């Protein structure tokens, strides 16, 4: 079974702090993704990566950056956290083929006060 | 404007009866559709998928129907069980556009004993 591990289940940060969300997958998947889930909006794609050191903007990249230095690890960075970034953040990975389903981690509930 | 819509935020069904979850999409380029199930405090898990060249796909108690002309798909769960209580997300993708899955807002299914 694919395991996608997100380092924190819950985080509370202050406005203006730099926040790192870490994600590791153990199945040698090429593709990794960061989504945020908000009520009534579903899952929205923030950033994704098809290979090490590659990154592509998703639908809502503003206020975020990512890093993929190793194939198994994909980090989401909030350079200066704001209250509107309070959300559930979900990391996912998949094989490189177009229809491969996403495998998600259990999520990080981030609260910015 | 949401490209994938799930117009029912919630649905309650009696145990043993059929659950029907609906999903509509607007982008005619979508050619592959997936359903994910999400329990509280867990990441979404892949449930079932369907290609646009088919109009039905079945896996045990779960069947997905696709009506391309209406840009509509539905997930049928028969018989419904209390363990099916979860949020269900519909997702769509266009081949050739990488793995940019577009998710609907989700429907919360409650199966009552």
mmCIF file with all atom_site columns, N, CA and C in Angstrom, chain A residues 19-60:
data_model
loop_
_atom_site.group_PDB
_atom_site.id
_atom_site.type_symbol
_atom_site.label_atom_id
_atom_site.label_alt_id
_atom_site.label_comp_id
_atom_site.label_asym_id
_atom_site.label_entity_id
_atom_site.label_seq_id
_atom_site.pdbx_PDB_ins_code
_atom_site.Cartn_x
_atom_site.Cartn_y
_atom_site.Cartn_z
_atom_site.occupancy
_atom_site.B_iso_or_equiv
_atom_site.pdbx_formal_charge
_atom_site.auth_seq_id
_atom_site.auth_comp_id
_atom_site.auth_asym_id
_atom_site.auth_atom_id
_atom_site.pdbx_PDB_model_num
ATOM 1   N N  . UNK A 1 19 ? 5.831   29.103 7.514   1.00 0.00 ? 19 UNK A N  1
ATOM 2   C CA . UNK A 1 19 ? 5.316   27.780 7.884   1.00 0.00 ? 19 UNK A CA 1
ATOM 3   C C  . UNK A 1 19 ? 5.772   26.753 6.857   1.00 0.00 ? 19 UNK A C  1
ATOM 4   N N  . UNK A 1 20 ? 6.236   25.630 7.356   1.00 0.00 ? 20 UNK A N  1
ATOM 5   C CA . UNK A 1 20 ? 6.652   24.521 6.493   1.00 0.00 ? 20 UNK A CA 1
ATOM 6   C C  . UNK A 1 20 ? 5.743   23.319 6.736   1.00 0.00 ? 20 UNK A C  1
ATOM 7   N N  . UNK A 1 21 ? 5.148   22.812 5.665   1.00 0.00 ? 21 UNK A N  1
ATOM 8   C CA . UNK A 1 21 ? 4.379   21.567 5.734   1.00 0.00 ? 21 UNK A CA 1
ATOM 9   C C  . UNK A 1 21 ? 5.144   20.522 4.932   1.00 0.00 ? 21 UNK A C  1
ATOM 10  N N  . UNK A 1 22 ? 5.420   19.404 5.596   1.00 0.00 ? 22 UNK A N  1
ATOM 11  C CA . UNK A 1 22 ? 6.253   18.380 4.972   1.00 0.00 ? 22 UNK A CA 1
ATOM 12  C C  . UNK A 1 22 ? 5.422   17.163 4.580   1.00 0.00 ? 22 UNK A C  1
ATOM 13  N N  . UNK A 1 23 ? 5.805   16.546 3.478   1.00 0.00 ? 23 UNK A N  1
ATOM 14  C CA . UNK A 1 23 ? 5.102   15.367 2.979   1.00 0.00 ? 23 UNK A CA 1
ATOM 15  C C  . UNK A 1 23 ? 6.119   14.383 2.411   1.00 0.00 ? 23 UNK A C  1
ATOM 16  N N  . UNK A 1 24 ? 5.962   13.126 2.772   1.00 0.00 ? 24 UNK A N  1
ATOM 17  C CA . UNK A 1 24 ? 6.859   12.072 2.285   1.00 0.00 ? 24 UNK A CA 1
ATOM 18  C C  . UNK A 1 24 ? 6.019   10.908 1.779   1.00 0.00 ? 24 UNK A C  1
ATOM 19  N N  . UNK A 1 25 ? 6.391   10.370 0.605   1.00 0.00 ? 25 UNK A N  1
ATOM 20  C CA . UNK A 1 25 ? 5.714   9.171  0.086   1.00 0.00 ? 25 UNK A CA 1
ATOM 21  C C  . UNK A 1 25 ? 6.762   8.072  -0.111  1.00 0.00 ? 25 UNK A C  1
ATOM 22  N N  . UNK A 1 26 ? 6.282   6.822  0.028   1.00 0.00 ? 26 UNK A N  1
ATOM 23  C CA . UNK A 1 26 ? 7.226   5.706  0.064   1.00 0.00 ? 26 UNK A CA 1
ATOM 24  C C  . UNK A 1 26 ? 7.106   4.775  -1.136  1.00 0.00 ? 26 UNK A C  1
ATOM 25  N N  . UNK A 1 27 ? 6.437   5.219  -2.212  1.00 0.00 ? 27 UNK A N  1
ATOM 26  C CA . UNK A 1 27 ? 6.218   4.312  -3.342  1.00 0.00 ? 27 UNK A CA 1
ATOM 27  C C  . UNK A 1 27 ? 6.920   4.760  -4.611  1.00 0.00 ? 27 UNK A C  1
ATOM 28  N N  . UNK A 1 28 ? 7.903   5.623  -4.482  1.00 0.00 ? 28 UNK A N  1
ATOM 29  C CA . UNK A 1 28 ? 8.686   6.034  -5.645  1.00 0.00 ? 28 UNK A CA 1
ATOM 30  C C  . UNK A 1 28 ? 7.826   6.678  -6.731  1.00 0.00 ? 28 UNK A C  1
ATOM 31  N N  . UNK A 1 29 ? 6.773   7.358  -6.318  1.00 0.00 ? 29 UNK A N  1
ATOM 32  C CA . UNK A 1 29 ? 5.900   8.036  -7.271  1.00 0.00 ? 29 UNK A CA 1
ATOM 33  C C  . UNK A 1 29 ? 6.571   9.268  -7.843  1.00 0.00 ? 29 UNK A C  1
ATOM 34  N N  . UNK A 1 30 ? 6.370   9.491  -9.147  1.00 0.00 ? 30 UNK A N  1
ATOM 35  C CA . UNK A 1 30 ? 6.960   10.677 -9.769  1.00 0.00 ? 30 UNK A CA 1
ATOM 36  C C  . UNK A 1 30 ? 6.229   11.963 -9.361  1.00 0.00 ? 30 UNK A C  1
ATOM 37  N N  . UNK A 1 31 ? 4.907   11.862 -9.266  1.00 0.00 ? 31 UNK A N  1
ATOM 38  C CA . UNK A 1 31 ? 4.102   13.070 -9.105  1.00 0.00 ? 31 UNK A CA 1
ATOM 39  C C  . UNK A 1 31 ? 3.714   13.310 -7.656  1.00 0.00 ? 31 UNK A C  1
ATOM 40  N N  . UNK A 1 32 ? 3.812   14.557 -7.247  1.00 0.00 ? 32 UNK A N  1
ATOM 41  C CA . UNK A 1 32 ? 3.342   14.929 -5.911  1.00 0.00 ? 32 UNK A CA 1
ATOM 42  C C  . UNK A 1 32 ? 2.579   16.240 -5.991  1.00 0.00 ? 32 UNK A C  1
ATOM 43  N N  . UNK A 1 33 ? 1.617   16.389 -5.078  1.00 0.00 ? 33 UNK A N  1
ATOM 44  C CA . UNK A 1 33 ? 0.655   17.486 -5.148  1.00 0.00 ? 33 UNK A CA 1
ATOM 45  C C  . UNK A 1 33 ? 0.380   18.042 -3.753  1.00 0.00 ? 33 UNK A C  1
ATOM 46  N N  . UNK A 1 34 ? 0.059   19.328 -3.727  1.00 0.00 ? 34 UNK A N  1
ATOM 47  C CA . UNK A 1 34 ? -0.495  19.934 -2.517  1.00 0.00 ? 34 UNK A CA 1
ATOM 48  C C  . UNK A 1 34 ? -1.851  20.546 -2.840  1.00 0.00 ? 34 UNK A C  1
ATOM 49  N N  . UNK A 1 35 ? -2.857  20.160 -2.036  1.00 0.00 ? 35 UNK A N  1
ATOM 50  C CA . UNK A 1 35 ? -4.198  20.699 -2.128  1.00 0.00 ? 35 UNK A CA 1
ATOM 51  C C  . UNK A 1 35 ? -4.573  21.345 -0.799  1.00 0.00 ? 35 UNK A C  1
ATOM 52  N N  . UNK A 1 36 ? -5.545  22.250 -0.872  1.00 0.00 ? 36 UNK A N  1
ATOM 53  C CA . UNK A 1 36 ? -6.200  22.662 0.353   1.00 0.00 ? 36 UNK A CA 1
ATOM 54  C C  . UNK A 1 36 ? -7.690  22.363 0.221   1.00 0.00 ? 36 UNK A C  1
ATOM 55  N N  . UNK A 1 37 ? -8.278  21.980 1.348   1.00 0.00 ? 37 UNK A N  1
ATOM 56  C CA . UNK A 1 37 ? -9.692  21.638 1.370   1.00 0.00 ? 37 UNK A CA 1
ATOM 57  C C  . UNK A 1 37 ? -10.432 22.625 2.254   1.00 0.00 ? 37 UNK A C  1
ATOM 58  N N  . UNK A 1 38 ? -11.430 23.273 1.680   1.00 0.00 ? 38 UNK A N  1
ATOM 59  C CA . UNK A 1 38 ? -12.253 24.219 2.423   1.00 0.00 ? 38 UNK A CA 1
ATOM 60  C C  . UNK A 1 38 ? -13.714 23.884 2.203   1.00 0.00 ? 38 UNK A C  1
ATOM 61  N N  . UNK A 1 39 ? -14.548 24.075 3.224   1.00 0.00 ? 39 UNK A N  1
ATOM 62  C CA . UNK A 1 39 ? -15.979 23.729 3.108   1.00 0.00 ? 39 UNK A CA 1
ATOM 63  C C  . UNK A 1 39 ? -16.630 24.417 1.909   1.00 0.00 ? 39 UNK A C  1
ATOM 64  N N  . UNK A 1 40 ? -17.362 23.640 1.131   1.00 0.00 ? 40 UNK A N  1
ATOM 65  C CA . UNK A 1 40 ? -18.070 24.179 -0.021  1.00 0.00 ? 40 UNK A CA 1
ATOM 66  C C  . UNK A 1 40 ? -17.222 24.414 -1.247  1.00 0.00 ? 40 UNK A C  1
ATOM 67  N N  . UNK A 1 41 ? -15.920 24.249 -1.105  1.00 0.00 ? 41 UNK A N  1
ATOM 68  C CA . UNK A 1 41 ? -15.015 24.503 -2.238  1.00 0.00 ? 41 UNK A CA 1
ATOM 69  C C  . UNK A 1 41 ? -14.300 23.250 -2.699  1.00 0.00 ? 41 UNK A C  1
ATOM 70  N N  . UNK A 1 42 ? -14.397 22.184 -1.964  1.00 0.00 ? 42 UNK A N  1
ATOM 71  C CA . UNK A 1 42 ? -13.720 20.952 -2.346  1.00 0.00 ? 42 UNK A CA 1
ATOM 72  C C  . UNK A 1 42 ? -12.221 21.071 -2.184  1.00 0.00 ? 42 UNK A C  1
ATOM 73  N N  . UNK A 1 43 ? -11.502 20.324 -3.011  1.00 0.00 ? 43 UNK A N  1
ATOM 74  C CA . UNK A 1 43 ? -10.046 20.331 -2.974  1.00 0.00 ? 43 UNK A CA 1
ATOM 75  C C  . UNK A 1 43 ? -9.536  21.230 -4.095  1.00 0.00 ? 43 UNK A C  1
ATOM 76  N N  . UNK A 1 44 ? -8.693  22.155 -3.745  1.00 0.00 ? 44 UNK A N  1
ATOM 77  C CA . UNK A 1 44 ? -8.130  23.055 -4.751  1.00 0.00 ? 44 UNK A CA 1
ATOM 78  C C  . UNK A 1 44 ? -6.621  22.868 -4.797  1.00 0.00 ? 44 UNK A C  1
ATOM 79  N N  . UNK A 1 45 ? -6.092  22.780 -6.014  1.00 0.00 ? 45 UNK A N  1
ATOM 80  C CA . UNK A 1 45 ? -4.686  22.476 -6.218  1.00 0.00 ? 45 UNK A CA 1
ATOM 81  C C  . UNK A 1 45 ? -3.838  23.725 -6.031  1.00 0.00 ? 45 UNK A C  1
ATOM 82  N N  . UNK A 1 46 ? -2.828  23.600 -5.175  1.00 0.00 ? 46 UNK A N  1
ATOM 83  C CA . UNK A 1 46 ? -1.942  24.727 -4.903  1.00 0.00 ? 46 UNK A CA 1
ATOM 84  C C  . UNK A 1 46 ? -0.707  24.661 -5.805  1.00 0.00 ? 46 UNK A C  1
ATOM 85  N N  . UNK A 1 47 ? 0.016   23.557 -5.700  1.00 0.00 ? 47 UNK A N  1
ATOM 86  C CA . UNK A 1 47 ? 1.211   23.310 -6.505  1.00 0.00 ? 47 UNK A CA 1
ATOM 87  C C  . UNK A 1 47 ? 1.322   21.816 -6.759  1.00 0.00 ? 47 UNK A C  1
ATOM 88  N N  . UNK A 1 48 ? 2.042   21.475 -7.824  1.00 0.00 ? 48 UNK A N  1
ATOM 89  C CA . UNK A 1 48 ? 2.360   20.085 -8.055  1.00 0.00 ? 48 UNK A CA 1
ATOM 90  C C  . UNK A 1 48 ? 3.745   19.965 -8.666  1.00 0.00 ? 48 UNK A C  1
ATOM 91  N N  . UNK A 1 49 ? 4.241   18.723 -8.646  1.00 0.00 ? 49 UNK A N  1
ATOM 92  C CA . UNK A 1 49 ? 5.602   18.478 -9.130  1.00 0.00 ? 49 UNK A CA 1
ATOM 93  C C  . UNK A 1 49 ? 5.631   17.136 -9.826  1.00 0.00 ? 49 UNK A C  1
ATOM 94  N N  . UNK A 1 50 ? 6.211   17.117 -11.038 1.00 0.00 ? 50 UNK A N  1
ATOM 95  C CA . UNK A 1 50 ? 6.305   15.867 -11.786 1.00 0.00 ? 50 UNK A CA 1
ATOM 96  C C  . UNK A 1 50 ? 7.676   15.216 -11.663 1.00 0.00 ? 50 UNK A C  1
ATOM 97  N N  . UNK A 1 51 ? 8.612   15.923 -11.020 1.00 0.00 ? 51 UNK A N  1
ATOM 98  C CA . UNK A 1 51 ? 9.954   15.356 -10.906 1.00 0.00 ? 51 UNK A CA 1
ATOM 99  C C  . UNK A 1 51 ? 10.722  16.173 -9.881  1.00 0.00 ? 51 UNK A C  1
ATOM 100 N N  . UNK A 1 52 ? 11.835  15.634 -9.475  1.00 0.00 ? 52 UNK A N  1
ATOM 101 C CA . UNK A 1 52 ? 12.688  16.350 -8.526  1.00 0.00 ? 52 UNK A CA 1
ATOM 102 C C  . UNK A 1 52 ? 13.057  17.708 -9.107  1.00 0.00 ? 52 UNK A C  1
ATOM 103 N N  . UNK A 1 53 ? 13.004  18.705 -8.252  1.00 0.00 ? 53 UNK A N  1
ATOM 104 C CA . UNK A 1 53 ? 13.353  20.090 -8.589  1.00 0.00 ? 53 UNK A CA 1
ATOM 105 C C  . UNK A 1 53 ? 12.404  20.729 -9.607  1.00 0.00 ? 53 UNK A C  1
ATOM 106 N N  . UNK A 1 54 ? 11.352  20.024 -9.978  1.00 0.00 ? 54 UNK A N  1
ATOM 107 C CA . UNK A 1 54 ? 10.360  20.624 -10.867 1.00 0.00 ? 54 UNK A CA 1
ATOM 108 C C  . UNK A 1 54 ? 9.127   20.988 -10.068 1.00 0.00 ? 54 UNK A C  1
ATOM 109 N N  . UNK A 1 55 ? 8.503   22.085 -10.436 1.00 0.00 ? 55 UNK A N  1
ATOM 110 C CA . UNK A 1 55 ? 7.285   22.501 -9.778  1.00 0.00 ? 55 UNK A CA 1
ATOM 111 C C  . UNK A 1 55 ? 6.419   23.268 -10.770 1.00 0.00 ? 55 UNK A C  1
ATOM 112 N N  . UNK A 1 56 ? 5.113   23.115 -10.572 1.00 0.00 ? 56 UNK A N  1
ATOM 113 C CA . UNK A 1 56 ? 4.159   23.802 -11.430 1.00 0.00 ? 56 UNK A CA 1
ATOM 114 C C  . UNK A 1 56 ? 3.077   24.418 -10.547 1.00 0.00 ? 56 UNK A C  1
ATOM 115 N N  . UNK A 1 57 ? 2.623   25.598 -10.911 1.00 0.00 ? 57 UNK A N  1
ATOM 116 C CA . UNK A 1 57 ? 1.546   26.237 -10.167 1.00 0.00 ? 57 UNK A CA 1
ATOM 117 C C  . UNK A 1 57 ? 0.222   25.544 -10.458 1.00 0.00 ? 57 UNK A C  1
ATOM 118 N N  . UNK A 1 58 ? -0.561  25.418 -9.405  1.00 0.00 ? 58 UNK A N  1
ATOM 119 C CA . UNK A 1 58 ? -1.910  24.915 -9.558  1.00 0.00 ? 58 UNK A CA 1
ATOM 120 C C  . UNK A 1 58 ? -2.881  26.074 -9.713  1.00 0.00 ? 58 UNK A C  1
ATOM 121 N N  . UNK A 1 59 ? -4.062  25.911 -9.152  1.00 0.00 ? 59 UNK A N  1
ATOM 122 C CA . UNK A 1 59 ? -5.111  26.914 -9.312  1.00 0.00 ? 59 UNK A CA 1
ATOM 123 C C  . UNK A 1 59 ? -4.999  28.073 -8.327  1.00 0.00 ? 59 UNK A C  1
ATOM 124 N N  . UNK A 1 60 ? -4.390  27.828 -7.166  1.00 0.00 ? 60 UNK A N  1
ATOM 125 C CA . UNK A 1 60 ? -4.325  28.872 -6.130  1.00 0.00 ? 60 UNK A CA 1
ATOM 126 C C  . UNK A 1 60 ? -2.919  28.949 -5.524  1.00 0.00 ? 60 UNK A C  1
#
